[in-house]
C-alpha angles and dihedrals in degrees: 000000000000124000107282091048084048089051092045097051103061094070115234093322116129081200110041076051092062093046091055105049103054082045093124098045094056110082127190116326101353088094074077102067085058125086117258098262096059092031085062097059086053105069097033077064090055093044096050090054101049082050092048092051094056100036105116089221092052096050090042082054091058105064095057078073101030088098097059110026092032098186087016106061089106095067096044084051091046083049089047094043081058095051091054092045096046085040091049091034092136094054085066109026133046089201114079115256082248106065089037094058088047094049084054096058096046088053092050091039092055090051084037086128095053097050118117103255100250090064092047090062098046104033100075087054097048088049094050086048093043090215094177090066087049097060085077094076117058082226099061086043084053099048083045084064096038082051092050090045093058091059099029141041085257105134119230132201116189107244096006100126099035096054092046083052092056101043094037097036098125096034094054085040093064094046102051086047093066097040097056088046089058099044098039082055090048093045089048093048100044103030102032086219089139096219103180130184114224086235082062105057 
């Protein structure tokens, strides 16, 4: 999962959000050196990833993207899953995408000095652009992968993703659907962080 999966999926937590989302720049036992809160969101990130790798949804995704990013198909399809889950925002959350990325923010800004160095660099851009709002157009989730290609081996291939999007919608839709039913149930079973989807109340 991409960021915006990562951040909805720690419940309302400032510190479980943190955790989460620098999930990917903590390696092995550092998580250690950090307090419970944010240790915690930490290793839901590494649970949700280790989920997302073995979800049958999530591996069938992938091959729509298998023929342009090759090793990298998991991270177009986590992108993707991001965009489905922006562009959808009201079918999971009865606060507007708006005020949740906001609330974020606030909570990353707040362990700013905690932060791993690497996020420290990239997060005030990616506030001021407010890049998790724009998950919600093909064409932001497009310029995210143009963005990671400039500093990564990551291929890119102008209007990719928003043509497949366009021809696959309902495909991927369903995908993701079932997906985010599954991991929202095994975050709410193993984490009691009581995510619930307004559909479900």
């Amino acid at each position: 999962m991409n960021f915006l999966a990562h951040l909805y999926l720690s419940g309302n937590s400032g510190d479980i959000m943190t955790g989460n989302f620098i999930g990917d720049y903590i390696k092995g036992n550092r998580y250690l050196a950090y307090r419970d809160g944010i240790r915690r969101g930490i290793l839901i990130h590494r649970k949700i990833d280790h989920f997302t790798d073995h979800h049958k949804a999530f591996l069938e995704t992938k091959n729509y993207f298998r023929p342009v990013y090759s090793r990298y198909s998991g991270i177009a399809a986590d992108v993707v899953f991001d965009y489905f889950l922006a562009n959808n925002w009201p079918l999971f959350s009865e606060v507007s995408l708006s005020e949740f990325a906001s609330y974020a923010h606030s909570a990353l800004l707040k362990n700013f000095d905690i932060l791993p160095d690497e996020v420290k660099r990239f997060l005030p851009i990616m506030i001021h652009n407010r890049r998790l709002e724009s998950y919600a157009t093909a064409e932001g989730i497009d310029t995210s992968l143009r963005i990671m290609s400039g500093y990564s081996s990551i291929p890119y291939r102008e209007s990719f993703i928003p043509d497949l999007l366009s021809s696959r919608h309902d495909q991927l839709f369903h995908l993701f659907n079932q997906f985010m039913d599954d991991i929202i149930d095994f975050i709410n079973e193993n984490e009691n962080l009581a995510i619930v989807r307004p559909v479900d109340q």
